[in-house]
Amino acid sequence: MSDHDSQLDSTAGIRARIDTSKPHSARFWNYFVGGKDNYEKDRELGDQIKEIFPGLVDVARTSRQFLGRAVRHLAGEQGVRQFLDIGTGLPTADNTHQVAQRVAPDSRIVYVDNDPLVLAHARALLTSTPEGETAYIDADLYDPDAILREASKTLDLSQPVALIILNTLGHVADHGKACDLVTRLMAALPSGSFLVISDSTATSEGMIAASNEYNRSGAIPYHVRSVEEIAAFFDGLELLEPGVEQVTRWRAETADPAQVDAYGAVARKP
């Protein structure tokens, strides 16, 4: 193990929960966006997949940019002041609370994840403007009731909330189950709340091959879906323009956005 790797698991109480013998999605993604919070197995797999499908690096980078545009729009144009970010992953540049609080310093953000390395870095997420608040929940997507119960300690769930689930629902193997989890979470939020989702999609042979290689690595599998399956997460909600689109093309800020195998959308609960 390198000196860098040794530093990563020096946090008391965390080492026993971190499995460095196989890749992990949060650390793997962190490597792809240029972060340093990853281990040798994550980097090895990342390099293998870059050879198979270099476009996955673009998916990682542009998905983060989509998050920024969505949060800026919700805070700036829609007046949202509460954000529930599930599957937040490891902190990098422009996390949800940073983007939201630059626009509206009184924004309140709750992050949800159950990865021990993310937990070890929670303090980096727990910075906030004096006017707002940022909290972190160690919880599982499969337990919406626990997420909502803990989130209610920071957020007022009688007022609109933006629910954000990026690059996470692919870990739920059954599409029907994934839709049910989203429905249960949105059902607890009031009218005027928003849903933000993006995920990698089975829209090229390269992405499918990369997904298969990742799933053979021993990491928790990630299932790329069709665009129609991504759209189904928004059933019953009012899609904001331009609807379900490639993440690069959702309110693009460039004239010729790149083609990527990741789709997302933002929708309002009527």
PDB file of C-alpha atoms in Angstrom:
ATOM      1  CA  MET A   1       0.000   0.000   0.000  1.00  0.00           C
ATOM      2  CA  SER A   2       1.359   3.442  -0.882  1.00  0.00           C
ATOM      3  CA  ASP A   3       1.905   6.268   1.629  1.00  0.00           C
ATOM      4  CA  HIS A   4      -1.109   7.966   0.049  1.00  0.00           C
ATOM      5  CA  ASP A   5      -3.279   4.914   0.675  1.00  0.00           C
ATOM      6  CA  SER A   6      -2.061   4.675   4.273  1.00  0.00           C
ATOM      7  CA  GLN A   7      -3.088   8.266   4.900  1.00  0.00           C
ATOM      8  CA  LEU A   8      -6.586   7.571   3.640  1.00  0.00           C
ATOM      9  CA  ASP A   9      -7.440   5.012   6.297  1.00  0.00           C
ATOM     10  CA  SER A  10      -5.771   6.744   9.233  1.00  0.00           C
ATOM     11  CA  THR A  11      -9.062   8.134  10.557  1.00  0.00           C
ATOM     12  CA  ALA A  12      -9.926   6.455  13.872  1.00  0.00           C
ATOM     13  CA  GLY A  13     -12.971   4.221  13.786  1.00  0.00           C
ATOM     14  CA  ILE A  14     -13.167   4.120   9.993  1.00  0.00           C
ATOM     15  CA  ARG A  15     -10.409   1.688   8.998  1.00  0.00           C
ATOM     16  CA  ALA A  16     -12.372  -1.462   9.883  1.00  0.00           C
ATOM     17  CA  ARG A  17     -15.232  -0.510   7.557  1.00  0.00           C
ATOM     18  CA  ILE A  18     -13.106   0.334   4.509  1.00  0.00           C
ATOM     19  CA  ASP A  19     -12.481  -2.599   2.180  1.00  0.00           C
ATOM     20  CA  THR A  20      -9.470  -1.796   0.006  1.00  0.00           C
ATOM     21  CA  SER A  21      -9.323  -5.283  -1.551  1.00  0.00           C
ATOM     22  CA  LYS A  22     -11.833  -4.379  -4.262  1.00  0.00           C
ATOM     23  CA  PRO A  23     -12.974  -1.199  -5.998  1.00  0.00           C
ATOM     24  CA  HIS A  24     -15.755   0.983  -4.650  1.00  0.00           C
ATOM     25  CA  SER A  25     -17.999   3.225  -6.730  1.00  0.00           C
ATOM     26  CA  ALA A  26     -17.422   6.434  -4.735  1.00  0.00           C
ATOM     27  CA  ARG A  27     -13.624   6.018  -4.830  1.00  0.00           C
ATOM     28  CA  PHE A  28     -13.663   4.895  -8.481  1.00  0.00           C
ATOM     29  CA  TRP A  29     -15.697   7.974  -9.455  1.00  0.00           C
ATOM     30  CA  ASN A  30     -13.402  10.165  -7.372  1.00  0.00           C
ATOM     31  CA  TYR A  31     -10.431   8.891  -9.389  1.00  0.00           C
ATOM     32  CA  PHE A  32     -12.222   9.697 -12.643  1.00  0.00           C
ATOM     33  CA  VAL A  33     -12.896  13.315 -11.651  1.00  0.00           C
ATOM     34  CA  GLY A  34      -9.272  13.840 -10.617  1.00  0.00           C
ATOM     35  CA  GLY A  35      -9.656  13.384  -6.858  1.00  0.00           C
ATOM     36  CA  LYS A  36      -7.141  11.823  -4.482  1.00  0.00           C
ATOM     37  CA  ASP A  37      -9.496   9.874  -2.204  1.00  0.00           C
ATOM     38  CA  ASN A  38      -9.071   6.464  -3.835  1.00  0.00           C
ATOM     39  CA  TYR A  39      -7.042   3.284  -3.480  1.00  0.00           C
ATOM     40  CA  GLU A  40      -4.890   1.149  -5.764  1.00  0.00           C
ATOM     41  CA  LYS A  41      -7.760  -1.185  -6.719  1.00  0.00           C
ATOM     42  CA  ASP A  42      -9.929   1.811  -7.690  1.00  0.00           C
ATOM     43  CA  ARG A  43      -7.158   3.246  -9.850  1.00  0.00           C
ATOM     44  CA  GLU A  44      -6.374  -0.103 -11.483  1.00  0.00           C
ATOM     45  CA  LEU A  45      -9.995  -0.567 -12.498  1.00  0.00           C
ATOM     46  CA  GLY A  46     -10.230   3.039 -13.628  1.00  0.00           C
ATOM     47  CA  ASP A  47      -7.242   2.599 -15.913  1.00  0.00           C
ATOM     48  CA  GLN A  48      -8.664  -0.649 -17.338  1.00  0.00           C
ATOM     49  CA  ILE A  49     -11.969   1.028 -18.127  1.00  0.00           C
ATOM     50  CA  LYS A  50     -10.275   4.056 -19.662  1.00  0.00           C
ATOM     51  CA  GLU A  51      -8.716   1.647 -22.179  1.00  0.00           C
ATOM     52  CA  ILE A  52     -12.095   0.076 -22.935  1.00  0.00           C
ATOM     53  CA  PHE A  53     -14.162   3.267 -22.950  1.00  0.00           C
ATOM     54  CA  PRO A  54     -12.416   6.610 -22.359  1.00  0.00           C
ATOM     55  CA  GLY A  55     -15.819   8.291 -22.603  1.00  0.00           C
ATOM     56  CA  LEU A  56     -16.655   7.283 -19.038  1.00  0.00           C
ATOM     57  CA  VAL A  57     -14.265   9.988 -17.821  1.00  0.00           C
ATOM     58  CA  ASP A  58     -16.417  12.514 -19.709  1.00  0.00           C
ATOM     59  CA  VAL A  59     -19.534  11.073 -18.073  1.00  0.00           C
ATOM     60  CA  ALA A  60     -18.018  11.615 -14.622  1.00  0.00           C
ATOM     61  CA  ARG A  61     -16.940  15.155 -15.391  1.00  0.00           C
ATOM     62  CA  THR A  62     -20.108  16.284 -17.175  1.00  0.00           C
ATOM     63  CA  SER A  63     -22.398  14.708 -14.578  1.00  0.00           C
ATOM     64  CA  ARG A  64     -20.780  16.972 -11.971  1.00  0.00           C
ATOM     65  CA  GLN A  65     -21.356  19.947 -14.271  1.00  0.00           C
ATOM     66  CA  PHE A  66     -25.015  18.942 -14.683  1.00  0.00           C
ATOM     67  CA  LEU A  67     -25.367  18.949 -10.896  1.00  0.00           C
ATOM     68  CA  GLY A  68     -24.025  22.493 -10.760  1.00  0.00           C
ATOM     69  CA  ARG A  69     -26.385  23.797 -13.431  1.00  0.00           C
ATOM     70  CA  ALA A  70     -29.391  22.063 -11.871  1.00  0.00           C
ATOM     71  CA  VAL A  71     -28.683  23.361  -8.364  1.00  0.00           C
ATOM     72  CA  ARG A  72     -27.994  26.896  -9.608  1.00  0.00           C
ATOM     73  CA  HIS A  73     -31.276  26.867 -11.508  1.00  0.00           C
ATOM     74  CA  LEU A  74     -33.269  25.557  -8.562  1.00  0.00           C
ATOM     75  CA  ALA A  75     -31.737  27.983  -6.068  1.00  0.00           C
ATOM     76  CA  GLY A  76     -31.654  30.965  -8.403  1.00  0.00           C
ATOM     77  CA  GLU A  77     -34.725  30.603 -10.622  1.00  0.00           C
ATOM     78  CA  GLN A  78     -37.060  28.360  -8.630  1.00  0.00           C
ATOM     79  CA  GLY A  79     -36.368  29.730  -5.154  1.00  0.00           C
ATOM     80  CA  VAL A  80     -35.486  26.352  -3.618  1.00  0.00           C
ATOM     81  CA  ARG A  81     -33.732  26.653  -0.266  1.00  0.00           C
ATOM     82  CA  GLN A  82     -33.645  22.988   0.817  1.00  0.00           C
ATOM     83  CA  PHE A  83     -31.700  20.154  -0.822  1.00  0.00           C
ATOM     84  CA  LEU A  84     -31.587  16.440  -0.003  1.00  0.00           C
ATOM     85  CA  ASP A  85     -28.630  14.860  -1.831  1.00  0.00           C
ATOM     86  CA  ILE A  86     -28.653  11.035  -1.689  1.00  0.00           C
ATOM     87  CA  GLY A  87     -25.550   9.095  -2.715  1.00  0.00           C
ATOM     88  CA  THR A  88     -23.432  12.200  -2.528  1.00  0.00           C
ATOM     89  CA  GLY A  89     -20.127  10.363  -2.853  1.00  0.00           C
ATOM     90  CA  LEU A  90     -16.773  11.872  -1.990  1.00  0.00           C
ATOM     91  CA  PRO A  91     -16.422  15.649  -1.799  1.00  0.00           C
ATOM     92  CA  THR A  92     -14.842  17.336  -4.805  1.00  0.00           C
ATOM     93  CA  ALA A  93     -15.212  20.837  -6.214  1.00  0.00           C
ATOM     94  CA  ASP A  94     -18.644  22.446  -6.329  1.00  0.00           C
ATOM     95  CA  ASN A  95     -20.584  20.162  -4.022  1.00  0.00           C
ATOM     96  CA  THR A  96     -24.319  20.784  -3.724  1.00  0.00           C
ATOM     97  CA  HIS A  97     -24.062  23.004  -0.645  1.00  0.00           C
ATOM     98  CA  GLN A  98     -21.328  25.141  -2.182  1.00  0.00           C
ATOM     99  CA  VAL A  99     -23.306  25.768  -5.368  1.00  0.00           C
ATOM    100  CA  ALA A 100     -26.600  26.410  -3.560  1.00  0.00           C
ATOM    101  CA  GLN A 101     -25.153  28.673  -0.887  1.00  0.00           C
ATOM    102  CA  ARG A 102     -23.278  30.779  -3.425  1.00  0.00           C
ATOM    103  CA  VAL A 103     -26.667  31.599  -4.919  1.00  0.00           C
ATOM    104  CA  ALA A 104     -28.666  31.630  -1.681  1.00  0.00           C
ATOM    105  CA  PRO A 105     -26.562  31.690   1.515  1.00  0.00           C
ATOM    106  CA  ASP A 106     -29.547  30.593   3.631  1.00  0.00           C
ATOM    107  CA  SER A 107     -29.855  27.250   1.810  1.00  0.00           C
ATOM    108  CA  ARG A 108     -30.044  24.098   3.931  1.00  0.00           C
ATOM    109  CA  ILE A 109     -28.492  20.896   2.591  1.00  0.00           C
ATOM    110  CA  VAL A 110     -28.564  17.311   3.837  1.00  0.00           C
ATOM    111  CA  TYR A 111     -26.179  14.775   2.322  1.00  0.00           C
ATOM    112  CA  VAL A 112     -26.889  11.033   2.517  1.00  0.00           C
ATOM    113  CA  ASP A 113     -24.379   8.223   1.987  1.00  0.00           C
ATOM    114  CA  ASN A 114     -23.350   5.012   3.718  1.00  0.00           C
ATOM    115  CA  ASP A 115     -19.787   4.610   2.488  1.00  0.00           C
ATOM    116  CA  PRO A 116     -17.203   4.676   5.309  1.00  0.00           C
ATOM    117  CA  LEU A 117     -14.666   6.706   3.328  1.00  0.00           C
ATOM    118  CA  VAL A 118     -17.325   9.317   2.586  1.00  0.00           C
ATOM    119  CA  LEU A 119     -18.105   9.299   6.306  1.00  0.00           C
ATOM    120  CA  ALA A 120     -14.441   9.885   7.057  1.00  0.00           C
ATOM    121  CA  HIS A 121     -14.572  12.999   4.890  1.00  0.00           C
ATOM    122  CA  ALA A 122     -17.909  14.237   6.237  1.00  0.00           C
ATOM    123  CA  ARG A 123     -16.279  17.213   7.897  1.00  0.00           C
ATOM    124  CA  ALA A 124     -15.364  18.550   4.479  1.00  0.00           C
ATOM    125  CA  LEU A 125     -19.064  18.468   3.593  1.00  0.00           C
ATOM    126  CA  LEU A 126     -20.212  19.940   6.872  1.00  0.00           C
ATOM    127  CA  THR A 127     -19.014  23.461   6.173  1.00  0.00           C
ATOM    128  CA  SER A 128     -21.800  25.971   5.707  1.00  0.00           C
ATOM    129  CA  THR A 129     -22.536  29.647   5.463  1.00  0.00           C
ATOM    130  CA  PRO A 130     -23.598  31.208   8.774  1.00  0.00           C
ATOM    131  CA  GLU A 131     -27.066  31.810   7.323  1.00  0.00           C
ATOM    132  CA  GLY A 132     -27.612  28.232   6.138  1.00  0.00           C
ATOM    133  CA  GLU A 133     -26.956  24.726   7.371  1.00  0.00           C
ATOM    134  CA  THR A 134     -25.281  21.574   6.053  1.00  0.00           C
ATOM    135  CA  ALA A 135     -25.723  18.121   7.583  1.00  0.00           C
ATOM    136  CA  TYR A 136     -24.648  14.573   6.774  1.00  0.00           C
ATOM    137  CA  ILE A 137     -26.656  11.357   7.296  1.00  0.00           C
ATOM    138  CA  ASP A 138     -25.052   7.910   7.367  1.00  0.00           C
ATOM    139  CA  ALA A 139     -27.990   6.048   5.806  1.00  0.00           C
ATOM    140  CA  ASP A 140     -28.977   3.723   2.968  1.00  0.00           C
ATOM    141  CA  LEU A 141     -31.047   4.491  -0.130  1.00  0.00           C
ATOM    142  CA  TYR A 142     -33.001   1.301   0.605  1.00  0.00           C
ATOM    143  CA  ASP A 143     -34.360   2.852   3.809  1.00  0.00           C
ATOM    144  CA  PRO A 144     -36.307   5.961   2.731  1.00  0.00           C
ATOM    145  CA  ASP A 145     -38.082   6.202   6.081  1.00  0.00           C
ATOM    146  CA  ALA A 146     -34.788   6.526   7.956  1.00  0.00           C
ATOM    147  CA  ILE A 147     -33.507   9.077   5.449  1.00  0.00           C
ATOM    148  CA  LEU A 148     -36.616  11.222   5.790  1.00  0.00           C
ATOM    149  CA  ARG A 149     -36.679  10.915   9.565  1.00  0.00           C
ATOM    150  CA  GLU A 150     -33.082  12.066   9.922  1.00  0.00           C
ATOM    151  CA  ALA A 151     -33.365  14.726   7.195  1.00  0.00           C
ATOM    152  CA  SER A 152     -36.308  16.288   9.025  1.00  0.00           C
ATOM    153  CA  LYS A 153     -33.902  17.297  11.813  1.00  0.00           C
ATOM    154  CA  THR A 154     -32.334  19.798   9.385  1.00  0.00           C
ATOM    155  CA  LEU A 155     -34.963  20.328   6.687  1.00  0.00           C
ATOM    156  CA  ASP A 156     -38.566  21.491   7.022  1.00  0.00           C
ATOM    157  CA  LEU A 157     -40.340  18.774   5.035  1.00  0.00           C
ATOM    158  CA  SER A 158     -43.538  20.846   4.947  1.00  0.00           C
ATOM    159  CA  GLN A 159     -41.704  23.220   2.575  1.00  0.00           C
ATOM    160  CA  PRO A 160     -40.336  22.424  -0.919  1.00  0.00           C
ATOM    161  CA  VAL A 161     -37.208  20.280  -1.101  1.00  0.00           C
ATOM    162  CA  ALA A 162     -35.009  19.399  -4.081  1.00  0.00           C
ATOM    163  CA  LEU A 163     -34.289  15.660  -3.966  1.00  0.00           C
ATOM    164  CA  ILE A 164     -31.022  14.885  -5.790  1.00  0.00           C
ATOM    165  CA  ILE A 165     -29.990  11.327  -6.730  1.00  0.00           C
ATOM    166  CA  LEU A 166     -27.056  11.328  -9.154  1.00  0.00           C
ATOM    167  CA  ASN A 167     -25.255   8.235 -10.484  1.00  0.00           C
ATOM    168  CA  THR A 168     -26.721   6.147  -7.679  1.00  0.00           C
ATOM    169  CA  LEU A 169     -29.912   4.442  -8.856  1.00  0.00           C
ATOM    170  CA  GLY A 170     -27.859   2.275 -11.211  1.00  0.00           C
ATOM    171  CA  HIS A 171     -26.771   0.349  -8.122  1.00  0.00           C
ATOM    172  CA  VAL A 172     -30.369  -0.806  -7.625  1.00  0.00           C
ATOM    173  CA  ALA A 173     -30.557  -3.881  -9.860  1.00  0.00           C
ATOM    174  CA  ASP A 174     -34.331  -4.019 -10.254  1.00  0.00           C
ATOM    175  CA  HIS A 175     -35.741  -1.037 -12.139  1.00  0.00           C
ATOM    176  CA  GLY A 176     -39.145  -1.399 -10.496  1.00  0.00           C
ATOM    177  CA  LYS A 177     -37.515  -1.268  -7.066  1.00  0.00           C
ATOM    178  CA  ALA A 178     -35.524   1.807  -8.047  1.00  0.00           C
ATOM    179  CA  CYS A 179     -38.720   3.548  -9.203  1.00  0.00           C
ATOM    180  CA  ASP A 180     -40.433   2.582  -5.954  1.00  0.00           C
ATOM    181  CA  LEU A 181     -37.650   4.091  -3.841  1.00  0.00           C
ATOM    182  CA  VAL A 182     -37.889   7.370  -5.755  1.00  0.00           C
ATOM    183  CA  THR A 183     -41.687   7.377  -5.452  1.00  0.00           C
ATOM    184  CA  ARG A 184     -41.556   6.792  -1.688  1.00  0.00           C
ATOM    185  CA  LEU A 185     -39.109   9.639  -1.172  1.00  0.00           C
ATOM    186  CA  MET A 186     -41.040  12.084  -3.348  1.00  0.00           C
ATOM    187  CA  ALA A 187     -44.346  11.114  -1.716  1.00  0.00           C
ATOM    188  CA  ALA A 188     -43.060  12.508   1.586  1.00  0.00           C
ATOM    189  CA  LEU A 189     -42.162  15.880   0.047  1.00  0.00           C
ATOM    190  CA  PRO A 190     -44.716  18.665  -0.489  1.00  0.00           C
ATOM    191  CA  SER A 191     -46.042  20.166  -3.705  1.00  0.00           C
ATOM    192  CA  GLY A 192     -43.450  22.437  -5.280  1.00  0.00           C
ATOM    193  CA  SER A 193     -40.577  20.056  -4.501  1.00  0.00           C
ATOM    194  CA  PHE A 194     -38.195  18.967  -7.243  1.00  0.00           C
ATOM    195  CA  LEU A 195     -36.492  15.749  -8.347  1.00  0.00           C
ATOM    196  CA  VAL A 196     -33.021  15.775  -9.936  1.00  0.00           C
ATOM    197  CA  ILE A 197     -31.717  12.479 -11.337  1.00  0.00           C
ATOM    198  CA  SER A 198     -28.949  11.490 -13.717  1.00  0.00           C
ATOM    199  CA  ASP A 199     -27.406   8.118 -14.455  1.00  0.00           C
ATOM    200  CA  SER A 200     -25.194   6.441 -17.008  1.00  0.00           C
ATOM    201  CA  THR A 201     -27.139   4.888 -19.881  1.00  0.00           C
ATOM    202  CA  ALA A 202     -26.843   1.869 -22.172  1.00  0.00           C
ATOM    203  CA  THR A 203     -26.669   4.128 -25.212  1.00  0.00           C
ATOM    204  CA  SER A 204     -23.393   2.887 -26.720  1.00  0.00           C
ATOM    205  CA  GLU A 205     -21.501  -0.366 -26.992  1.00  0.00           C
ATOM    206  CA  GLY A 206     -18.576   1.274 -25.207  1.00  0.00           C
ATOM    207  CA  MET A 207     -20.633   2.181 -22.148  1.00  0.00           C
ATOM    208  CA  ILE A 208     -22.153  -1.307 -21.990  1.00  0.00           C
ATOM    209  CA  ALA A 209     -18.670  -2.868 -22.204  1.00  0.00           C
ATOM    210  CA  ALA A 210     -17.375  -0.519 -19.489  1.00  0.00           C
ATOM    211  CA  SER A 211     -20.309  -1.395 -17.247  1.00  0.00           C
ATOM    212  CA  ASN A 212     -19.713  -5.114 -17.729  1.00  0.00           C
ATOM    213  CA  GLU A 213     -16.032  -4.726 -16.856  1.00  0.00           C
ATOM    214  CA  TYR A 214     -16.875  -2.717 -13.744  1.00  0.00           C
ATOM    215  CA  ASN A 215     -19.391  -5.328 -12.615  1.00  0.00           C
ATOM    216  CA  ARG A 216     -16.791  -8.090 -12.955  1.00  0.00           C
ATOM    217  CA  SER A 217     -14.404  -6.236 -10.631  1.00  0.00           C
ATOM    218  CA  GLY A 218     -16.064  -7.216  -7.354  1.00  0.00           C
ATOM    219  CA  ALA A 219     -17.455  -3.745  -6.724  1.00  0.00           C
ATOM    220  CA  ILE A 220     -21.171  -3.314  -6.036  1.00  0.00           C
ATOM    221  CA  PRO A 221     -22.665  -3.688  -9.543  1.00  0.00           C
ATOM    222  CA  TYR A 222     -23.922  -0.688 -11.484  1.00  0.00           C
ATOM    223  CA  HIS A 223     -26.644  -1.281 -14.086  1.00  0.00           C
ATOM    224  CA  VAL A 224     -26.794   1.070 -17.049  1.00  0.00           C
ATOM    225  CA  ARG A 225     -30.369   1.630 -18.236  1.00  0.00           C
ATOM    226  CA  SER A 226     -32.227   2.839 -21.290  1.00  0.00           C
ATOM    227  CA  VAL A 227     -33.252   6.457 -21.656  1.00  0.00           C
ATOM    228  CA  GLU A 228     -36.874   5.329 -21.300  1.00  0.00           C
ATOM    229  CA  GLU A 229     -36.075   3.732 -17.950  1.00  0.00           C
ATOM    230  CA  ILE A 230     -34.444   6.954 -16.754  1.00  0.00           C
ATOM    231  CA  ALA A 231     -37.542   8.871 -17.847  1.00  0.00           C
ATOM    232  CA  ALA A 232     -39.764   6.540 -15.807  1.00  0.00           C
ATOM    233  CA  PHE A 233     -38.269   7.908 -12.578  1.00  0.00           C
ATOM    234  CA  PHE A 234     -40.097  11.164 -13.313  1.00  0.00           C
ATOM    235  CA  ASP A 235     -43.572   9.684 -13.861  1.00  0.00           C
ATOM    236  CA  GLY A 236     -46.248  11.895 -12.331  1.00  0.00           C
ATOM    237  CA  LEU A 237     -43.971  14.928 -12.153  1.00  0.00           C
ATOM    238  CA  GLU A 238     -43.711  18.023 -14.353  1.00  0.00           C
ATOM    239  CA  LEU A 239     -40.465  17.949 -16.325  1.00  0.00           C
ATOM    240  CA  LEU A 240     -38.597  21.220 -16.678  1.00  0.00           C
ATOM    241  CA  GLU A 241     -37.340  22.050 -20.153  1.00  0.00           C
ATOM    242  CA  PRO A 242     -35.610  20.432 -21.987  1.00  0.00           C
ATOM    243  CA  GLY A 243     -36.929  17.248 -20.351  1.00  0.00           C
ATOM    244  CA  VAL A 244     -34.888  14.058 -20.120  1.00  0.00           C
ATOM    245  CA  GLU A 245     -31.667  14.800 -21.991  1.00  0.00           C
ATOM    246  CA  GLN A 246     -28.000  13.994 -22.142  1.00  0.00           C
ATOM    247  CA  VAL A 247     -26.475  15.672 -19.096  1.00  0.00           C
ATOM    248  CA  THR A 248     -24.338  17.868 -21.339  1.00  0.00           C
ATOM    249  CA  ARG A 249     -27.434  19.152 -23.144  1.00  0.00           C
ATOM    250  CA  TRP A 250     -29.577  19.952 -20.118  1.00  0.00           C
ATOM    251  CA  ARG A 251     -29.579  23.782 -20.178  1.00  0.00           C
ATOM    252  CA  ALA A 252     -26.205  23.657 -21.883  1.00  0.00           C
ATOM    253  CA  GLU A 253     -23.915  26.647 -21.487  1.00  0.00           C
ATOM    254  CA  THR A 254     -21.909  25.860 -24.646  1.00  0.00           C
ATOM    255  CA  ALA A 255     -23.001  25.984 -28.289  1.00  0.00           C
ATOM    256  CA  ASP A 256     -21.930  22.422 -29.097  1.00  0.00           C
ATOM    257  CA  PRO A 257     -22.203  20.190 -26.002  1.00  0.00           C
ATOM    258  CA  ALA A 258     -20.421  16.852 -26.056  1.00  0.00           C
ATOM    259  CA  GLN A 259     -22.205  13.554 -26.628  1.00  0.00           C
ATOM    260  CA  VAL A 260     -22.152  11.399 -23.488  1.00  0.00           C
ATOM    261  CA  ASP A 261     -23.804   8.201 -22.287  1.00  0.00           C
ATOM    262  CA  ALA A 262     -25.556   9.792 -19.322  1.00  0.00           C
ATOM    263  CA  TYR A 263     -29.060  11.252 -19.171  1.00  0.00           C
ATOM    264  CA  GLY A 264     -30.803  13.328 -16.576  1.00  0.00           C
ATOM    265  CA  ALA A 265     -33.630  15.720 -15.869  1.00  0.00           C
ATOM    266  CA  VAL A 266     -35.204  18.013 -13.318  1.00  0.00           C
ATOM    267  CA  ALA A 267     -38.923  17.790 -12.553  1.00  0.00           C
ATOM    268  CA  ARG A 268     -41.386  19.529 -10.224  1.00  0.00           C
ATOM    269  CA  LYS A 269     -43.944  17.841  -8.010  1.00  0.00           C
ATOM    270  CA  PRO A 270     -47.351  19.420  -8.786  1.00  0.00           C
TER     271      PRO A 270
END
